mmCIF file of C-alpha atoms and ligand atoms in Angstrom:
data_model
loop_
_atom_site.group_PDB
_atom_site.id
_atom_site.type_symbol
_atom_site.label_atom_id
_atom_site.label_comp_id
_atom_site.label_asym_id
_atom_site.label_seq_id
_atom_site.Cartn_x
_atom_site.Cartn_y
_atom_site.Cartn_z
ATOM 1 C CA MET A 120 22.417 7.519 12.367
ATOM 2 C CA LYS A 121 18.867 6.411 11.523
ATOM 3 C CA ARG A 122 18.000 2.944 12.840
ATOM 4 C CA LEU A 123 15.397 1.084 10.856
ATOM 5 C CA ALA A 124 12.767 -1.576 11.512
ATOM 6 C CA LEU A 125 11.682 -2.962 8.154
ATOM 7 C CA LEU A 126 8.362 -4.804 8.242
ATOM 8 C CA GLY A 127 7.979 -6.938 5.139
ATOM 9 C CA SER A 128 11.612 -7.292 4.041
ATOM 10 C CA THR A 129 11.177 -9.937 1.354
ATOM 11 C CA GLY A 130 8.547 -8.246 -0.834
ATOM 12 C CA SER A 131 9.115 -5.788 -3.643
ATOM 13 C CA ILE A 132 9.225 -2.676 -1.412
ATOM 14 C CA GLY A 133 11.197 -4.520 1.294
ATOM 15 C CA THR A 134 14.017 -5.631 -0.994
ATOM 16 C CA GLN A 135 14.191 -2.192 -2.625
ATOM 17 C CA THR A 136 14.325 -0.556 0.827
ATOM 18 C CA LEU A 137 17.372 -2.697 1.639
ATOM 19 C CA ASP A 138 18.954 -1.580 -1.652
ATOM 20 C CA VAL A 139 18.460 2.044 -0.599
ATOM 21 C CA VAL A 140 19.899 1.302 2.874
ATOM 22 C CA SER A 141 22.970 -0.340 1.288
ATOM 23 C CA ARG A 142 23.635 2.845 -0.697
ATOM 24 C CA HIS A 143 23.840 4.914 2.509
ATOM 25 C CA PRO A 144 25.603 2.857 5.190
ATOM 26 C CA ASP A 145 26.849 6.057 6.830
ATOM 27 C CA LYS A 146 23.293 7.361 7.338
ATOM 28 C CA ILE A 147 21.044 4.415 8.025
ATOM 29 C CA THR A 148 21.301 0.933 9.520
ATOM 30 C CA ILE A 149 18.967 -2.055 9.945
ATOM 31 C CA THR A 150 17.932 -2.941 13.512
ATOM 32 C CA ALA A 151 14.929 -5.215 12.958
ATOM 33 C CA ILE A 152 13.328 -6.943 9.991
ATOM 34 C CA SER A 153 10.187 -8.965 9.558
ATOM 35 C CA ALA A 154 9.521 -11.432 6.800
ATOM 36 C CA GLY A 155 6.746 -13.932 6.193
ATOM 37 C CA LYS A 156 7.936 -17.385 5.195
ATOM 38 C CA ASN A 157 10.267 -16.621 2.298
ATOM 39 C CA LEU A 158 13.569 -17.900 3.704
ATOM 40 C CA ASP A 159 15.257 -17.900 0.291
ATOM 41 C CA VAL A 160 15.137 -14.110 0.373
ATOM 42 C CA LEU A 161 15.364 -13.625 4.150
ATOM 43 C CA LEU A 162 18.500 -15.713 4.809
ATOM 44 C CA PRO A 163 20.888 -13.619 2.681
ATOM 45 C CA GLN A 164 19.312 -10.440 4.146
ATOM 46 C CA ALA A 165 19.977 -11.696 7.684
ATOM 47 C CA GLU A 166 23.560 -12.506 6.754
ATOM 48 C CA ARG A 167 24.155 -9.161 5.079
ATOM 49 C CA PHE A 168 22.504 -6.782 7.581
ATOM 50 C CA SER A 169 22.762 -8.794 10.866
ATOM 51 C CA PRO A 170 19.665 -7.234 12.443
ATOM 52 C CA GLU A 171 19.231 -7.415 16.204
ATOM 53 C CA LEU A 172 15.699 -8.812 15.760
ATOM 54 C CA ILE A 173 14.138 -10.941 13.037
ATOM 55 C CA VAL A 174 10.415 -11.705 12.961
ATOM 56 C CA VAL A 175 8.958 -14.459 10.783
ATOM 57 C CA ALA A 176 5.373 -15.611 10.172
ATOM 58 C CA ASP A 177 5.219 -18.686 12.400
ATOM 59 C CA GLU A 178 7.109 -21.124 14.613
ATOM 60 C CA GLU A 179 7.685 -23.583 11.787
ATOM 61 C CA THR A 180 9.439 -20.914 9.700
ATOM 62 C CA ALA A 181 11.451 -19.871 12.773
ATOM 63 C CA GLN A 182 12.682 -23.472 13.248
ATOM 64 C CA LYS A 183 13.676 -23.685 9.580
ATOM 65 C CA PHE A 184 15.480 -20.353 9.871
ATOM 66 C CA LYS A 185 17.445 -21.525 12.933
ATOM 67 C CA LYS A 186 18.546 -24.665 11.123
ATOM 68 C CA ALA A 187 19.598 -22.748 8.023
ATOM 69 C CA ALA A 188 21.365 -19.903 9.895
ATOM 70 C CA PRO A 189 22.926 -21.448 13.028
ATOM 71 C CA SER A 190 25.378 -18.576 13.388
ATOM 72 C CA PHE A 191 22.685 -15.842 13.521
ATOM 73 C CA GLN A 192 23.438 -13.775 16.646
ATOM 74 C CA GLY A 193 20.235 -11.747 17.021
ATOM 75 C CA ARG A 194 16.823 -12.540 18.493
ATOM 76 C CA LEU A 195 14.279 -14.504 16.486
ATOM 77 C CA LYS A 196 10.511 -14.171 17.010
ATOM 78 C CA TRP A 197 7.331 -15.072 15.160
ATOM 79 C CA GLY A 198 3.689 -14.089 14.790
ATOM 80 C CA GLU A 199 1.665 -10.897 14.457
ATOM 81 C CA GLN A 200 2.417 -9.694 17.988
ATOM 82 C CA ALA A 201 6.133 -9.766 17.222
ATOM 83 C CA LEU A 202 5.602 -7.370 14.292
ATOM 84 C CA THR A 203 4.631 -4.743 16.838
ATOM 85 C CA GLU A 204 7.673 -5.644 18.890
ATOM 86 C CA ALA A 205 9.868 -4.917 15.859
ATOM 87 C CA ALA A 206 8.054 -1.626 15.182
ATOM 88 C CA THR A 207 8.476 -0.493 18.802
ATOM 89 C CA HIS A 208 12.029 -1.819 19.281
ATOM 90 C CA PRO A 209 13.693 0.640 21.710
ATOM 91 C CA GLN A 210 16.651 1.380 19.408
ATOM 92 C CA VAL A 211 14.560 1.987 16.306
ATOM 93 C CA THR A 212 14.060 5.554 15.010
ATOM 94 C CA HIS A 213 12.364 4.770 11.675
ATOM 95 C CA VAL A 214 9.878 2.067 10.712
ATOM 96 C CA VAL A 215 9.195 1.074 7.110
ATOM 97 C CA VAL A 216 5.828 -0.660 6.894
ATOM 98 C CA ALA A 217 5.942 -2.682 3.688
ATOM 99 C CA LEU A 218 3.506 -5.386 4.770
ATOM 100 C CA VAL A 219 0.652 -6.423 2.501
ATOM 101 C CA GLY A 220 -2.879 -5.766 3.743
ATOM 102 C CA SER A 221 -4.370 -4.506 6.984
ATOM 103 C CA LEU A 222 -1.738 -6.452 8.977
ATOM 104 C CA GLY A 223 0.202 -3.163 9.060
ATOM 105 C CA LEU A 224 -2.356 -1.233 11.100
ATOM 106 C CA VAL A 225 -1.471 -2.197 14.676
ATOM 107 C CA PRO A 226 2.351 -1.963 14.316
ATOM 108 C CA THR A 227 1.913 1.450 12.629
ATOM 109 C CA LEU A 228 -0.291 2.748 15.468
ATOM 110 C CA ARG A 229 2.109 1.507 18.152
ATOM 111 C CA ALA A 230 5.197 2.972 16.445
ATOM 112 C CA LEU A 231 3.486 6.361 16.033
ATOM 113 C CA GLU A 232 2.415 6.307 19.682
ATOM 114 C CA LEU A 233 6.127 6.212 20.548
ATOM 115 C CA GLY A 234 6.788 9.206 18.291
ATOM 116 C CA ARG A 235 8.676 7.181 15.664
ATOM 117 C CA VAL A 236 8.950 8.126 12.004
ATOM 118 C CA VAL A 237 6.827 5.683 10.035
ATOM 119 C CA ALA A 238 7.468 5.388 6.303
ATOM 120 C CA LEU A 239 4.305 3.770 5.041
ATOM 121 C CA ALA A 240 4.175 1.668 1.893
ATOM 122 C CA ASN A 241 1.135 -0.183 3.174
ATOM 123 C CA LYS A 242 -1.895 1.823 1.999
ATOM 124 C CA GLU A 243 -4.326 -0.711 3.479
ATOM 125 C CA THR A 244 -3.294 0.511 6.931
ATOM 126 C CA LEU A 245 -4.704 3.968 6.217
ATOM 127 C CA VAL A 246 -7.719 2.625 4.393
ATOM 128 C CA ALA A 247 -8.673 0.276 7.222
ATOM 129 C CA GLY A 248 -7.837 2.549 10.142
ATOM 130 C CA GLY A 249 -7.063 6.045 8.840
ATOM 131 C CA HIS A 250 -9.111 7.744 11.566
ATOM 132 C CA LEU A 251 -7.161 5.854 14.252
ATOM 133 C CA VAL A 252 -3.814 6.782 12.701
ATOM 134 C CA HIS A 253 -4.981 10.389 12.447
ATOM 135 C CA GLU A 254 -5.965 10.401 16.122
ATOM 136 C CA VAL A 255 -2.608 8.975 17.259
ATOM 137 C CA LEU A 256 -0.693 11.495 15.119
ATOM 138 C CA ASN A 257 -2.630 14.383 16.645
ATOM 139 C CA LYS A 258 -2.050 13.120 20.171
ATOM 140 C CA ASN A 259 1.523 11.830 20.035
ATOM 141 C CA GLY A 260 3.212 13.753 17.251
ATOM 142 C CA GLY A 261 4.923 10.853 15.471
ATOM 143 C CA THR A 262 5.677 11.381 11.789
ATOM 144 C CA LEU A 263 4.048 9.577 8.904
ATOM 145 C CA ILE A 264 5.731 9.724 5.494
ATOM 146 C CA PRO A 265 4.209 8.019 2.466
ATOM 147 C CA ILE A 266 6.204 5.662 0.240
ATOM 148 C CA ASP A 267 3.406 5.144 -2.280
ATOM 149 C CA SER A 268 4.750 6.986 -5.358
ATOM 150 C CA GLU A 269 1.672 9.224 -5.823
ATOM 151 C CA HIS A 270 1.573 10.238 -2.184
ATOM 152 C CA SER A 271 5.309 10.746 -2.052
ATOM 153 C CA ALA A 272 4.832 13.106 -5.013
ATOM 154 C CA ILE A 273 2.101 15.040 -3.194
ATOM 155 C CA PHE A 274 4.165 15.071 0.001
ATOM 156 C CA GLN A 275 7.022 16.646 -1.978
ATOM 157 C CA CYS A 276 4.740 19.150 -3.761
ATOM 158 C CA LEU A 277 3.383 20.270 -0.373
ATOM 159 C CA LYS A 278 6.783 20.939 1.202
ATOM 160 C CA GLY A 279 6.622 24.472 2.595
ATOM 161 C CA GLU A 280 2.994 24.950 1.515
ATOM 162 C CA SER A 281 -0.077 25.560 3.644
ATOM 163 C CA MET A 282 -2.905 23.009 3.416
ATOM 164 C CA SER A 283 -5.457 25.830 3.610
ATOM 165 C CA GLU A 284 -4.210 26.979 0.188
ATOM 166 C CA VAL A 285 -4.667 23.571 -1.455
ATOM 167 C CA LYS A 286 -7.639 23.300 -3.788
ATOM 168 C CA THR A 287 -7.318 19.855 -5.353
ATOM 169 C CA ILE A 288 -5.049 16.854 -5.110
ATOM 170 C CA TRP A 289 -4.585 15.254 -8.513
ATOM 171 C CA LEU A 290 -3.682 11.577 -8.313
ATOM 172 C CA THR A 291 -2.284 10.183 -11.535
ATOM 173 C CA ALA A 292 -3.086 6.609 -12.563
ATOM 174 C CA SER A 293 -1.425 4.498 -15.246
ATOM 175 C CA GLY A 294 -4.816 2.997 -16.099
ATOM 176 C CA GLY A 295 -3.405 -0.518 -15.678
ATOM 177 C CA PRO A 296 -3.165 -3.247 -18.329
ATOM 178 C CA PHE A 297 -6.857 -2.954 -19.321
ATOM 179 C CA ARG A 298 -7.068 0.748 -20.054
ATOM 180 C CA GLY A 299 -9.560 1.270 -22.898
ATOM 181 C CA TYR A 300 -11.248 -2.122 -22.342
ATOM 182 C CA THR A 301 -15.043 -2.489 -22.236
ATOM 183 C CA LYS A 302 -16.886 -4.447 -19.526
ATOM 184 C CA GLU A 303 -17.482 -7.180 -22.108
ATOM 185 C CA LYS A 304 -13.796 -7.450 -22.965
ATOM 186 C CA LEU A 305 -12.885 -7.532 -19.266
ATOM 187 C CA LYS A 306 -14.823 -10.807 -18.889
ATOM 188 C CA LYS A 307 -12.248 -12.667 -20.945
ATOM 189 C CA VAL A 308 -9.000 -11.525 -19.308
ATOM 190 C CA THR A 309 -6.596 -14.170 -18.005
ATOM 191 C CA LYS A 310 -4.673 -14.221 -14.734
ATOM 192 C CA GLU A 311 -1.467 -13.773 -16.706
ATOM 193 C CA GLN A 312 -2.799 -10.576 -18.323
ATOM 194 C CA VAL A 313 -3.918 -9.230 -14.941
ATOM 195 C CA LEU A 314 -0.479 -9.844 -13.460
ATOM 196 C CA HIS A 315 1.321 -7.999 -16.233
ATOM 197 C CA HIS A 316 1.398 -4.298 -15.321
ATOM 198 C CA PRO A 317 2.509 -1.979 -18.143
ATOM 199 C CA ILE A 318 4.709 0.330 -16.001
ATOM 200 C CA TRP A 319 5.460 -0.967 -12.492
ATOM 201 C CA LYS A 320 6.828 -4.338 -11.435
ATOM 202 C CA MET A 321 5.197 -5.015 -8.064
ATOM 203 C CA GLY A 322 3.834 -7.754 -5.805
ATOM 204 C CA ASN A 323 0.809 -9.783 -6.958
ATOM 205 C CA LYS A 324 -1.795 -8.171 -4.691
ATOM 206 C CA ILE A 325 -1.076 -4.587 -5.761
ATOM 207 C CA THR A 326 -0.758 -5.656 -9.400
ATOM 208 C CA VAL A 327 -4.296 -7.104 -9.331
ATOM 209 C CA ASP A 328 -5.488 -3.917 -7.595
ATOM 210 C CA SER A 329 -3.854 -1.831 -10.321
ATOM 211 C CA ALA A 330 -5.650 -3.784 -13.039
ATOM 212 C CA SER A 331 -9.047 -3.271 -11.347
ATOM 213 C CA LEU A 332 -8.281 0.396 -10.453
ATOM 214 C CA MET A 333 -8.901 -0.575 -6.812
ATOM 215 C CA ASN A 334 -5.325 0.487 -6.167
ATOM 216 C CA LYS A 335 -6.230 4.038 -7.202
ATOM 217 C CA GLY A 336 -9.366 3.806 -5.077
ATOM 218 C CA LEU A 337 -7.333 2.807 -2.026
ATOM 219 C CA GLU A 338 -4.967 5.670 -2.828
ATOM 220 C CA VAL A 339 -7.879 8.138 -2.772
ATOM 221 C CA ILE A 340 -8.683 7.058 0.789
ATOM 222 C CA GLU A 341 -4.984 7.041 1.659
ATOM 223 C CA ALA A 342 -4.653 10.646 0.393
ATOM 224 C CA LYS A 343 -7.687 11.733 2.383
ATOM 225 C CA TRP A 344 -6.020 10.659 5.642
ATOM 226 C CA LEU A 345 -2.437 11.567 4.807
ATOM 227 C CA PHE A 346 -3.187 15.119 3.759
ATOM 228 C CA GLY A 347 -6.399 15.803 5.682
ATOM 229 C CA VAL A 348 -8.459 16.679 2.589
ATOM 230 C CA SER A 349 -12.070 15.820 1.765
ATOM 231 C CA PRO A 350 -12.789 13.262 -0.995
ATOM 232 C CA GLU A 351 -14.277 16.125 -3.063
ATOM 233 C CA GLN A 352 -10.793 17.677 -3.143
ATOM 234 C CA ILE A 353 -9.274 14.566 -4.727
ATOM 235 C CA ARG A 354 -9.363 13.930 -8.485
ATOM 236 C CA VAL A 355 -7.929 11.066 -10.509
ATOM 237 C CA VAL A 356 -6.471 11.497 -13.992
ATOM 238 C CA VAL A 357 -5.158 8.650 -16.132
ATOM 239 C CA HIS A 358 -1.602 9.257 -17.325
ATOM 240 C CA PRO A 359 -0.328 6.089 -19.023
ATOM 241 C CA GLN A 360 3.355 7.090 -19.216
ATOM 242 C CA GLY A 361 3.668 7.244 -15.419
ATOM 243 C CA ILE A 362 6.080 10.199 -15.492
ATOM 244 C CA ILE A 363 4.014 12.686 -13.491
ATOM 245 C CA HIS A 364 3.600 10.892 -10.177
ATOM 246 C CA SER A 365 0.881 13.270 -8.937
ATOM 247 C CA MET A 366 0.040 16.972 -8.627
ATOM 248 C CA VAL A 367 -1.313 19.581 -6.254
ATOM 249 C CA GLU A 368 -3.521 22.428 -7.459
ATOM 250 C CA PHE A 369 -3.559 25.525 -5.260
ATOM 251 C CA VAL A 370 -6.305 28.127 -4.733
ATOM 252 C CA ASP A 371 -4.601 30.562 -7.123
ATOM 253 C CA GLY A 372 -4.734 28.050 -9.998
ATOM 254 C CA SER A 373 -1.053 27.082 -9.836
ATOM 255 C CA VAL A 374 -0.371 23.364 -10.195
ATOM 256 C CA ILE A 375 2.804 21.782 -8.831
ATOM 257 C CA ALA A 376 3.715 18.306 -10.064
ATOM 258 C CA GLN A 377 6.455 15.850 -9.158
ATOM 259 C CA LEU A 378 8.018 13.983 -12.077
ATOM 260 C CA GLY A 379 10.490 11.174 -12.492
ATOM 261 C CA LEU A 380 11.047 7.810 -14.107
ATOM 262 C CA PRO A 381 8.959 5.079 -12.454
ATOM 263 C CA ASP A 382 11.354 3.717 -9.808
ATOM 264 C CA MET A 383 10.112 2.903 -6.316
ATOM 265 C CA LYS A 384 13.586 3.385 -4.859
ATOM 266 C CA THR A 385 13.102 7.139 -5.259
ATOM 267 C CA PRO A 386 10.021 7.491 -3.007
ATOM 268 C CA ILE A 387 11.537 4.978 -0.554
ATOM 269 C CA GLN A 388 14.672 7.101 -0.309
ATOM 270 C CA VAL A 389 12.669 10.336 -0.063
ATOM 271 C CA ALA A 390 10.880 8.868 2.968
ATOM 272 C CA LEU A 391 14.110 7.670 4.605
ATOM 273 C CA SER A 392 16.167 10.788 3.930
ATOM 274 C CA PHE A 393 13.465 13.333 4.885
ATOM 275 C CA PRO A 394 13.939 16.217 5.583
ATOM 276 C CA GLU A 395 17.194 15.888 3.600
ATOM 277 C CA ARG A 396 17.746 14.624 0.076
ATOM 278 C CA TRP A 397 20.507 12.105 -0.578
ATOM 279 C CA ASP A 398 22.373 11.208 -3.783
ATOM 280 C CA SER A 399 20.980 8.360 -5.822
ATOM 281 C CA PRO A 400 22.194 6.313 -8.802
ATOM 282 C CA SER A 401 18.601 5.918 -10.078
ATOM 283 C CA PRO A 402 18.096 6.486 -13.833
ATOM 284 C CA ARG A 403 17.374 10.139 -14.667
ATOM 285 C CA LEU A 404 14.369 11.570 -16.457
ATOM 286 C CA ASN A 405 14.980 13.067 -19.883
ATOM 287 C CA LEU A 406 11.695 14.571 -21.098
ATOM 288 C CA ALA A 407 12.919 14.947 -24.679
ATOM 289 C CA GLN A 408 13.415 11.167 -24.754
ATOM 290 C CA VAL A 409 9.946 10.567 -23.285
ATOM 291 C CA GLY A 410 8.482 12.885 -25.929
ATOM 292 C CA THR A 411 4.765 12.825 -25.155
ATOM 293 C CA LEU A 412 2.741 12.858 -21.962
ATOM 294 C CA THR A 413 -0.966 12.096 -22.326
ATOM 295 C CA PHE A 414 -3.952 12.293 -19.997
ATOM 296 C CA GLU A 415 -7.526 11.008 -19.934
ATOM 297 C CA GLU A 416 -10.503 10.585 -17.600
ATOM 298 C CA PRO A 417 -10.750 7.269 -15.712
ATOM 299 C CA ASP A 418 -13.527 4.929 -16.896
ATOM 300 C CA LEU A 419 -15.690 4.479 -13.796
ATOM 301 C CA GLU A 420 -18.235 2.294 -15.611
ATOM 302 C CA THR A 421 -15.794 -0.421 -16.604
ATOM 303 C CA PHE A 422 -13.827 -0.053 -13.353
ATOM 304 C CA PRO A 423 -16.488 0.595 -10.670
ATOM 305 C CA LEU A 424 -14.096 -0.083 -7.764
ATOM 306 C CA LEU A 425 -12.671 3.414 -8.105
ATOM 307 C CA ARG A 426 -16.210 4.814 -7.818
ATOM 308 C CA TYR A 427 -16.942 2.658 -4.756
ATOM 309 C CA ALA A 428 -13.750 3.904 -3.123
ATOM 310 C CA PHE A 429 -14.848 7.536 -3.579
ATOM 311 C CA GLU A 430 -18.226 6.578 -2.079
ATOM 312 C CA VAL A 431 -16.754 4.936 1.023
ATOM 313 C CA ALA A 432 -14.199 7.748 1.383
ATOM 314 C CA SER A 433 -17.175 10.124 1.741
ATOM 315 C CA GLU A 434 -19.271 7.839 3.927
ATOM 316 C CA GLY A 435 -16.372 6.895 6.207
ATOM 317 C CA GLY A 436 -16.914 4.964 9.438
ATOM 318 C CA SER A 437 -16.211 1.252 9.112
ATOM 319 C CA LEU A 438 -17.022 1.157 5.362
ATOM 320 C CA PRO A 439 -13.459 1.741 4.097
ATOM 321 C CA THR A 440 -12.299 -1.144 6.319
ATOM 322 C CA VAL A 441 -14.938 -3.366 4.714
ATOM 323 C CA LEU A 442 -14.044 -2.246 1.187
ATOM 324 C CA ASN A 443 -10.395 -3.017 1.852
ATOM 325 C CA ALA A 444 -10.847 -6.369 3.608
ATOM 326 C CA ALA A 445 -13.422 -7.555 1.053
ATOM 327 C CA ASN A 446 -10.979 -6.619 -1.688
ATOM 328 C CA GLU A 447 -8.057 -8.432 -0.035
ATOM 329 C CA GLU A 448 -10.126 -11.585 0.210
ATOM 330 C CA ALA A 449 -11.557 -11.250 -3.318
ATOM 331 C CA VAL A 450 -8.050 -10.777 -4.725
ATOM 332 C CA ARG A 451 -6.915 -13.879 -2.854
ATOM 333 C CA LEU A 452 -9.817 -15.857 -4.389
ATOM 334 C CA PHE A 453 -8.878 -14.515 -7.817
ATOM 335 C CA LEU A 454 -5.201 -15.444 -7.366
ATOM 336 C CA ASP A 455 -6.274 -18.937 -6.249
ATOM 337 C CA GLU A 456 -8.336 -19.073 -9.451
ATOM 338 C CA ASP A 457 -11.591 -19.348 -7.512
ATOM 339 C CA LEU A 458 -13.073 -16.074 -8.794
ATOM 340 C CA PRO A 459 -13.041 -14.467 -12.269
ATOM 341 C CA PHE A 460 -11.394 -11.047 -12.412
ATOM 342 C CA CYS A 461 -14.552 -9.297 -13.640
ATOM 343 C CA GLU A 462 -16.532 -10.498 -10.588
ATOM 344 C CA ILE A 463 -14.252 -8.914 -7.972
ATOM 345 C CA PRO A 464 -16.232 -5.599 -7.929
ATOM 346 C CA ASP A 465 -19.652 -7.281 -7.491
ATOM 347 C CA LEU A 466 -18.442 -9.276 -4.524
ATOM 348 C CA ILE A 467 -16.997 -6.186 -2.846
ATOM 349 C CA HIS A 468 -20.145 -4.204 -3.540
ATOM 350 C CA ALA A 469 -22.260 -6.962 -1.973
ATOM 351 C CA ALA A 470 -20.101 -6.799 1.186
ATOM 352 C CA MET A 471 -20.476 -2.998 1.319
ATOM 353 C CA LYS A 472 -24.260 -3.283 1.004
ATOM 354 C CA SER A 473 -24.603 -5.978 3.694
ATOM 355 C CA HIS A 474 -22.373 -4.258 6.239
ATOM 356 C CA GLN A 475 -23.881 -2.569 9.312
ATOM 357 C CA LYS A 476 -21.808 0.585 9.355
ATOM 358 C CA LYS A 477 -20.225 1.896 12.563
ATOM 359 C CA THR A 478 -19.732 5.671 12.427
ATOM 360 C CA PHE A 479 -16.667 5.995 14.688
ATOM 361 C CA PRO A 480 -15.240 2.492 14.973
ATOM 362 C CA SER A 481 -12.686 1.779 17.717
ATOM 363 C CA LEU A 482 -9.661 -0.425 16.954
ATOM 364 C CA PRO A 483 -11.505 -3.621 18.069
ATOM 365 C CA GLU A 484 -14.482 -2.571 15.901
ATOM 366 C CA VAL A 485 -12.182 -1.939 12.927
ATOM 367 C CA LEU A 486 -10.632 -5.372 13.366
ATOM 368 C CA GLU A 487 -14.107 -6.903 13.681
ATOM 369 C CA ALA A 488 -15.347 -5.156 10.492
ATOM 370 C CA ASP A 489 -12.218 -6.434 8.750
ATOM 371 C CA ARG A 490 -12.877 -9.997 9.945
ATOM 372 C CA TRP A 491 -16.580 -9.787 9.020
ATOM 373 C CA ALA A 492 -15.867 -8.611 5.456
ATOM 374 C CA ARG A 493 -13.297 -11.357 4.863
ATOM 375 C CA GLN A 494 -15.742 -13.979 6.103
ATOM 376 C CA PHE A 495 -18.520 -12.523 3.916
ATOM 377 C CA VAL A 496 -16.380 -12.729 0.778
ATOM 378 C CA LYS A 497 -15.011 -16.168 1.656
ATOM 379 C CA GLU A 498 -18.540 -17.563 2.053
ATOM 380 C CA ALA A 499 -19.845 -15.850 -1.084
ATOM 381 C CA GLY A 500 -16.760 -17.097 -2.940
ATOM 382 C CA SER A 501 -17.219 -20.709 -1.864
ATOM 383 C CA ARG A 502 -20.919 -20.557 -2.869
ATOM 384 C CA GLU A 503 -19.760 -19.273 -6.228
ATOM 385 C CA LYS A 504 -17.220 -22.083 -6.520
ATOM 386 C CA SER A 505 -19.748 -24.812 -5.730
ATOM 387 C CA THR A 506 -22.211 -23.450 -8.299
ATOM 388 C CA THR A 507 -19.602 -23.079 -11.025
ATOM 389 C CA THR A 508 -17.951 -26.496 -10.519
ATOM 390 C CA LYS A 509 -21.231 -28.443 -10.536
ATOM 391 C CA PRO A 510 -21.925 -30.174 -13.847
HETATM 392 MG MG1 LIG B 643 0.798 4.082 -5.972
#
């Protein structure tokens, strides 16, 4: 029996992970879950799965939880430290990290240090601290399995293959809601348009990242660390139908692709069932019904964040951490309606340019670069706000 700690149970990946777990009660069980403050979603989960440990964001949420679920038998904790406690729970064999942002880094490192299987949906963890994760994996031999659909595809294409025979990793991208837009047209987009992704229904942060192509940029860095390839070996191709989830090209010219209907429950289950495959009621792909698959180059002029991500993937050091943290903060400003969508890239670029790069940052230095970049964007954002709201 696999025993799971699920970090981030109330988000899109979290709730879908619990759906997958419910399909296979004979194979997997829930030991610990963490949620932020969303008790409306957490309370029924607690009732249904009776985890031994529940972690919430803060003491206030914990008090509310206690009041609302007086019969809950397990332990209740709060705060960032407790996330690591869930990830390193002695009974846990598998950890799903479905947190948003670089919050996932420390629990991921600690779980891998104990040799746990970590199913990672949180790409920011690898972007912010990929070199640290890589180091821990080499030393301790834990297992890291991607949940991100593109990386799950590559992971599946590489099964039984040798990395020395891989030429190129081809990441597919839907192109987001603004595919084909010009820079000029991008200036007029509304928050509602940004939050309406043509293929995937996801949380707000990743949906904004998909519209700016930052999501694909983060995935480039994620792929670099997951598969140990250089950024020059990674290519992005826009594929609006979202049927080919990614591809691997080998030295002999053969290309292996993984296909399926867009459904995150499939990569979640692949990560949980590995090295087996389990039955699934997910809708099946019928290519004759899909009809046409199309492909095009990404537009790096209109969507410079993808270009910046390739740049920081090559430069390395603390720059990817800065790119990621600056983006998280810029997206937050955008969602709070304090920053126009088209200005997100400029703000991130300014943070990249002002940062004093560390070549081999330690965990404290990674966390410091993360903090610095957030502060930089916050201050730039509030300057922006005061200049735009003045008469
Ligand atoms: Mg993805």
